[in-house]
Amino acid sequence: MSEILTAAADGILTITINRPDKKNALTSAMYAAMADALEAADKDQTIRVVLFAGHRDAYTAGNDLQDFLNNPPQGEDAPVFRFLRNINTASKPLIAAVSGVAVGVGTTMLLHCDLVYAAENAKLSLPFVNLALVPEAASSLLLPAMVGHHRAAELLLLGEPFTAATAKEYGIVNAVYAEDRLLDEAKAVARKLAAKPPTAVRLTKQLLRQSKGDVAAQMAAEGTHFRAQLKSAEAREAMTAFFEKRPPKFT
């Protein structure tokens, strides 16, 4: 079965992350599939809205670290960076339905979604520094703008998990629902959007995006540091410690 499922109906493209045995951890191939799906949706006039979903216990655990180490992103055309660019430049509304863990990119991609709904069991985290890495998806620009500098610093520097209720309080999430209602509620909103005049929706999204600053430049700067840190002694120690299930030692 495909690890990225796509289904189009009623003007909505649903992209489902489908690797539950690994808590929906993302591989290079999965990033490529999602990047391709977003590109196709942008060109398809029958698609009005894109909805991201995962599974009840996991939206996504973030990068599959073993795959990431075996296939590190070598340049800006790496699948992970293609995906990040595509969620930034998508011309049609993006909605996320977040249940369970949303680690790393599972949280940063929400900053590019136009509407975000979370289940009560959602647990978000941004553990980049804990892995000796830096933020990605322009989160070092978008998160402070959304939640304020001090809250963004707490989330990015400490990397500790936070709840759906906190995400709603901070403005990262629009609404929180019971787990068994989440997807139905998100789909209902997607249907409302799909029924609206598409050009007006697209232009409104475009105008809203202009207020965010130079997201592409921030993504590029983050990507440069991310690739460098991935090769660092700090990252080797952090990831070795992760696999060995011990505290890392940074000397």
CSV table of C-alpha atoms in Angstrom, one decimal:
chain,number,residue,atom,x,y,z
A,1,MET,CA,0.0,0.0,0.0
A,2,SER,CA,1.2,3.5,-0.8
A,3,GLU,CA,2.7,5.5,2.0
A,4,ILE,CA,1.1,8.7,0.6
A,5,LEU,CA,-2.5,8.3,-0.5
A,6,THR,CA,-4.3,10.8,-2.7
A,7,ALA,CA,-8.0,11.0,-3.4
A,8,ALA,CA,-9.9,13.7,-5.3
A,9,ALA,CA,-13.6,14.3,-4.7
A,10,ASP,CA,-15.9,17.3,-4.8
A,11,GLY,CA,-13.1,19.7,-5.6
A,12,ILE,CA,-11.0,18.5,-2.7
A,13,LEU,CA,-7.7,16.7,-3.0
A,14,THR,CA,-7.0,14.7,0.2
A,15,ILE,CA,-3.4,13.8,0.8
A,16,THR,CA,-3.1,11.2,3.6
A,17,ILE,CA,0.2,10.2,5.2
A,18,ASN,CA,-0.1,6.4,5.5
A,19,ARG,CA,2.8,4.8,7.3
A,20,PRO,CA,1.1,4.1,10.7
A,21,ASP,CA,3.6,1.3,11.6
A,22,LYS,CA,6.3,4.0,11.7
A,23,LYS,CA,4.1,6.7,13.2
A,24,ASN,CA,3.9,8.2,9.7
A,25,ALA,CA,7.6,9.1,9.7
A,26,LEU,CA,8.5,10.7,6.3
A,27,THR,CA,11.0,9.3,3.9
A,28,SER,CA,12.5,11.0,0.9
A,29,ALA,CA,10.1,9.1,-1.4
A,30,MET,CA,7.2,10.3,0.7
A,31,TYR,CA,8.3,13.9,0.4
A,32,ALA,CA,8.6,13.5,-3.4
A,33,ALA,CA,5.1,12.0,-3.6
A,34,MET,CA,3.6,14.9,-1.6
A,35,ALA,CA,5.5,17.5,-3.7
A,36,ASP,CA,4.2,15.9,-6.9
A,37,ALA,CA,0.7,15.8,-5.6
A,38,LEU,CA,0.8,19.5,-4.7
A,39,GLU,CA,2.2,20.4,-8.1
A,40,ALA,CA,-0.5,18.4,-9.9
A,41,ALA,CA,-3.2,20.0,-7.7
A,42,ASP,CA,-2.1,23.5,-8.6
A,43,LYS,CA,-2.5,22.7,-12.3
A,44,ASP,CA,-5.8,20.9,-12.0
A,45,GLN,CA,-8.7,23.3,-12.3
A,46,THR,CA,-11.1,20.8,-10.8
A,47,ILE,CA,-9.2,20.9,-7.5
A,48,ARG,CA,-10.2,23.8,-5.3
A,49,VAL,CA,-8.8,22.8,-1.9
A,50,VAL,CA,-6.0,20.5,-0.6
A,51,LEU,CA,-6.6,18.6,2.7
A,52,PHE,CA,-3.7,17.0,4.6
A,53,ALA,CA,-4.4,14.1,7.0
A,54,GLY,CA,-2.6,11.4,8.9
A,55,HIS,CA,-3.8,8.7,11.3
A,56,ARG,CA,-5.5,8.8,14.6
A,57,ASP,CA,-2.3,8.4,16.6
A,58,ALA,CA,0.1,10.1,14.3
A,59,TYR,CA,-0.2,13.0,11.9
A,60,THR,CA,3.6,12.5,11.3
A,61,ALA,CA,6.5,11.8,13.5
A,62,GLY,CA,8.6,14.0,11.2
A,63,ASN,CA,11.6,12.8,9.3
A,64,ASP,CA,12.5,9.1,9.3
A,65,LEU,CA,15.9,9.6,10.8
A,66,GLN,CA,17.5,6.4,9.4
A,67,ASP,CA,16.3,7.3,5.8
A,68,PHE,CA,17.4,10.9,6.4
A,69,LEU,CA,20.9,9.7,7.3
A,70,ASN,CA,21.0,7.3,4.4
A,71,ASN,CA,19.6,9.8,1.9
A,72,PRO,CA,20.6,13.3,3.3
A,73,PRO,CA,19.3,16.3,1.3
A,74,GLN,CA,22.1,17.3,-0.9
A,75,GLY,CA,20.7,20.5,-2.4
A,76,GLU,CA,17.6,22.7,-2.9
A,77,ASP,CA,16.1,20.1,-5.3
A,78,ALA,CA,16.0,17.4,-2.7
A,79,PRO,CA,12.5,16.0,-2.2
A,80,VAL,CA,12.1,17.6,1.3
A,81,PHE,CA,13.0,21.0,0.0
A,82,ARG,CA,10.7,20.6,-3.0
A,83,PHE,CA,7.8,19.8,-0.7
A,84,LEU,CA,8.5,22.8,1.5
A,85,ARG,CA,8.7,25.1,-1.5
A,86,ASN,CA,5.4,23.7,-2.8
A,87,ILE,CA,3.5,24.2,0.4
A,88,ASN,CA,4.8,27.8,0.4
A,89,THR,CA,3.8,28.5,-3.2
A,90,ALA,CA,0.5,26.5,-3.4
A,91,SER,CA,-2.1,28.8,-4.9
A,92,LYS,CA,-5.1,26.9,-3.5
A,93,PRO,CA,-6.1,26.7,0.2
A,94,LEU,CA,-4.3,24.1,2.3
A,95,ILE,CA,-6.1,22.6,5.3
A,96,ALA,CA,-4.6,20.3,7.8
A,97,ALA,CA,-6.4,17.8,10.1
A,98,VAL,CA,-3.8,16.9,12.8
A,99,SER,CA,-4.3,14.0,15.2
A,100,GLY,CA,-1.7,12.4,17.4
A,101,VAL,CA,2.0,13.3,17.1
A,102,ALA,CA,3.1,16.1,14.8
A,103,VAL,CA,6.9,16.3,15.1
A,104,GLY,CA,9.2,18.7,13.2
A,105,VAL,CA,7.9,19.2,9.7
A,106,GLY,CA,4.6,17.9,11.0
A,107,THR,CA,4.3,21.2,12.9
A,108,THR,CA,6.2,23.6,10.6
A,109,MET,CA,4.1,22.7,7.6
A,110,LEU,CA,1.1,23.9,9.5
A,111,LEU,CA,2.5,27.4,9.4
A,112,HIS,CA,1.9,27.2,5.6
A,113,CYS,CA,-1.6,25.9,5.8
A,114,ASP,CA,-4.5,28.3,5.6
A,115,LEU,CA,-6.7,26.5,8.1
A,116,VAL,CA,-5.6,23.9,10.8
A,117,TYR,CA,-7.8,21.7,12.9
A,118,ALA,CA,-6.5,19.4,15.6
A,119,ALA,CA,-7.7,16.5,17.6
A,120,GLU,CA,-7.7,16.7,21.4
A,121,ASN,CA,-4.9,14.1,21.4
A,122,ALA,CA,-2.6,16.1,19.1
A,123,LYS,CA,0.9,16.7,20.4
A,124,LEU,CA,3.1,19.0,18.5
A,125,SER,CA,6.9,19.5,18.8
A,126,LEU,CA,9.8,21.2,17.1
A,127,PRO,CA,12.9,19.2,18.3
A,128,PHE,CA,15.3,20.6,15.7
A,129,VAL,CA,17.9,21.9,18.2
A,130,ASN,CA,17.6,18.7,20.2
A,131,LEU,CA,18.9,16.9,17.1
A,132,ALA,CA,21.6,19.5,16.6
A,133,LEU,CA,19.7,20.9,13.6
A,134,VAL,CA,18.0,24.2,12.8
A,135,PRO,CA,14.4,25.1,12.0
A,136,GLU,CA,13.1,24.6,8.4
A,137,ALA,CA,10.0,25.6,6.3
A,138,ALA,CA,10.8,29.2,7.2
A,139,SER,CA,9.5,28.5,10.7
A,140,SER,CA,12.2,30.8,12.2
A,141,LEU,CA,10.3,33.6,10.3
A,142,LEU,CA,6.7,32.5,10.4
A,143,LEU,CA,6.5,31.2,14.0
A,144,PRO,CA,7.6,34.4,15.7
A,145,ALA,CA,5.3,36.4,13.5
A,146,MET,CA,2.4,34.1,14.5
A,147,VAL,CA,3.1,33.6,18.2
A,148,GLY,CA,5.6,36.2,19.2
A,149,HIS,CA,9.4,36.0,19.7
A,150,HIS,CA,9.4,34.6,23.3
A,151,ARG,CA,6.9,31.9,22.6
A,152,ALA,CA,8.7,31.0,19.3
A,153,ALA,CA,12.0,30.9,21.1
A,154,GLU,CA,10.6,28.6,23.8
A,155,LEU,CA,9.2,26.2,21.2
A,156,LEU,CA,12.2,26.2,18.9
A,157,LEU,CA,15.1,26.3,21.5
A,158,LEU,CA,13.7,23.9,24.0
A,159,GLY,CA,11.9,21.6,21.5
A,160,GLU,CA,9.4,20.3,24.1
A,161,PRO,CA,6.0,18.9,23.0
A,162,PHE,CA,2.9,21.1,23.4
A,163,THR,CA,-0.8,20.3,23.3
A,164,ALA,CA,-3.5,21.0,20.8
A,165,ALA,CA,-5.0,23.4,23.4
A,166,THR,CA,-1.7,25.4,23.6
A,167,ALA,CA,-1.5,25.4,19.8
A,168,LYS,CA,-5.0,26.9,19.6
A,169,GLU,CA,-4.1,29.5,22.3
A,170,TYR,CA,-1.0,30.5,20.3
A,171,GLY,CA,-3.0,30.7,17.0
A,172,ILE,CA,-1.3,27.8,15.3
A,173,VAL,CA,-4.6,25.8,15.3
A,174,ASN,CA,-8.1,27.2,14.4
A,175,ALA,CA,-10.1,24.7,16.4
A,176,VAL,CA,-9.8,21.5,18.5
A,177,TYR,CA,-12.2,18.6,18.1
A,178,ALA,CA,-12.6,15.1,19.6
A,179,GLU,CA,-10.6,12.5,17.6
A,180,ASP,CA,-13.6,10.9,16.1
A,181,ARG,CA,-14.9,14.2,14.8
A,182,LEU,CA,-11.7,15.8,13.5
A,183,LEU,CA,-11.7,14.6,9.9
A,184,ASP,CA,-15.4,15.1,9.3
A,185,GLU,CA,-15.1,18.7,10.6
A,186,ALA,CA,-12.0,19.4,8.4
A,187,LYS,CA,-13.8,18.0,5.4
A,188,ALA,CA,-16.9,20.1,6.1
A,189,VAL,CA,-14.7,23.2,6.0
A,190,ALA,CA,-13.0,22.0,2.8
A,191,ARG,CA,-16.4,21.5,1.1
A,192,LYS,CA,-17.4,25.1,2.1
A,193,LEU,CA,-14.2,26.5,0.6
A,194,ALA,CA,-14.5,24.3,-2.6
A,195,ALA,CA,-18.0,25.8,-3.2
A,196,LYS,CA,-16.7,29.4,-3.1
A,197,PRO,CA,-15.6,31.4,-6.2
A,198,PRO,CA,-12.2,30.0,-7.0
A,199,THR,CA,-10.5,33.1,-8.4
A,200,ALA,CA,-11.6,35.2,-5.4
A,201,VAL,CA,-10.3,32.5,-3.0
A,202,ARG,CA,-7.0,32.2,-4.8
A,203,LEU,CA,-6.4,36.0,-4.9
A,204,THR,CA,-7.4,36.4,-1.2
A,205,LYS,CA,-4.8,33.7,-0.3
A,206,GLN,CA,-2.2,35.4,-2.5
A,207,LEU,CA,-2.9,38.8,-0.7
A,208,LEU,CA,-2.7,37.2,2.7
A,209,ARG,CA,0.6,35.5,1.8
A,210,GLN,CA,2.2,38.9,0.9
A,211,SER,CA,2.1,39.9,4.5
A,212,LYS,CA,4.4,37.1,5.6
A,213,GLY,CA,7.7,38.6,4.3
A,214,ASP,CA,10.3,36.8,2.2
A,215,VAL,CA,9.5,33.2,3.0
A,216,ALA,CA,11.5,31.8,0.1
A,217,ALA,CA,14.7,33.6,1.2
A,218,GLN,CA,14.3,32.4,4.8
A,219,MET,CA,13.7,28.8,3.6
A,220,ALA,CA,16.9,29.0,1.6
A,221,ALA,CA,18.9,30.4,4.5
A,222,GLU,CA,17.6,27.7,6.9
A,223,GLY,CA,18.3,25.0,4.3
A,224,THR,CA,22.0,26.1,4.0
A,225,HIS,CA,22.4,25.8,7.8
A,226,PHE,CA,20.4,22.6,8.0
A,227,ARG,CA,22.5,20.8,5.4
A,228,ALA,CA,25.7,22.0,7.1
A,229,GLN,CA,24.5,20.9,10.6
A,230,LEU,CA,23.4,17.5,9.3
A,231,LYS,CA,27.1,16.8,8.6
A,232,SER,CA,28.3,18.1,11.9
A,233,ALA,CA,29.8,16.2,14.9
A,234,GLU,CA,26.9,17.6,17.0
A,235,ALA,CA,24.3,16.0,14.7
A,236,ARG,CA,26.2,12.7,14.7
A,237,GLU,CA,26.2,12.6,18.5
A,238,ALA,CA,22.5,13.7,18.8
A,239,MET,CA,21.3,11.1,16.3
A,240,THR,CA,23.6,8.3,17.6
A,241,ALA,CA,22.2,9.0,21.1
A,242,PHE,CA,18.7,8.9,19.8
A,243,PHE,CA,19.2,5.5,18.2
A,244,GLU,CA,21.0,4.2,21.3
A,245,LYS,CA,18.3,5.7,23.5
A,246,ARG,CA,20.7,7.6,25.8
A,247,PRO,CA,21.2,11.3,26.6
A,248,PRO,CA,23.5,13.0,24.1
A,249,LYS,CA,26.8,14.5,25.3
A,250,PHE,CA,27.9,17.7,23.6
A,251,THR,CA,31.4,18.7,24.5
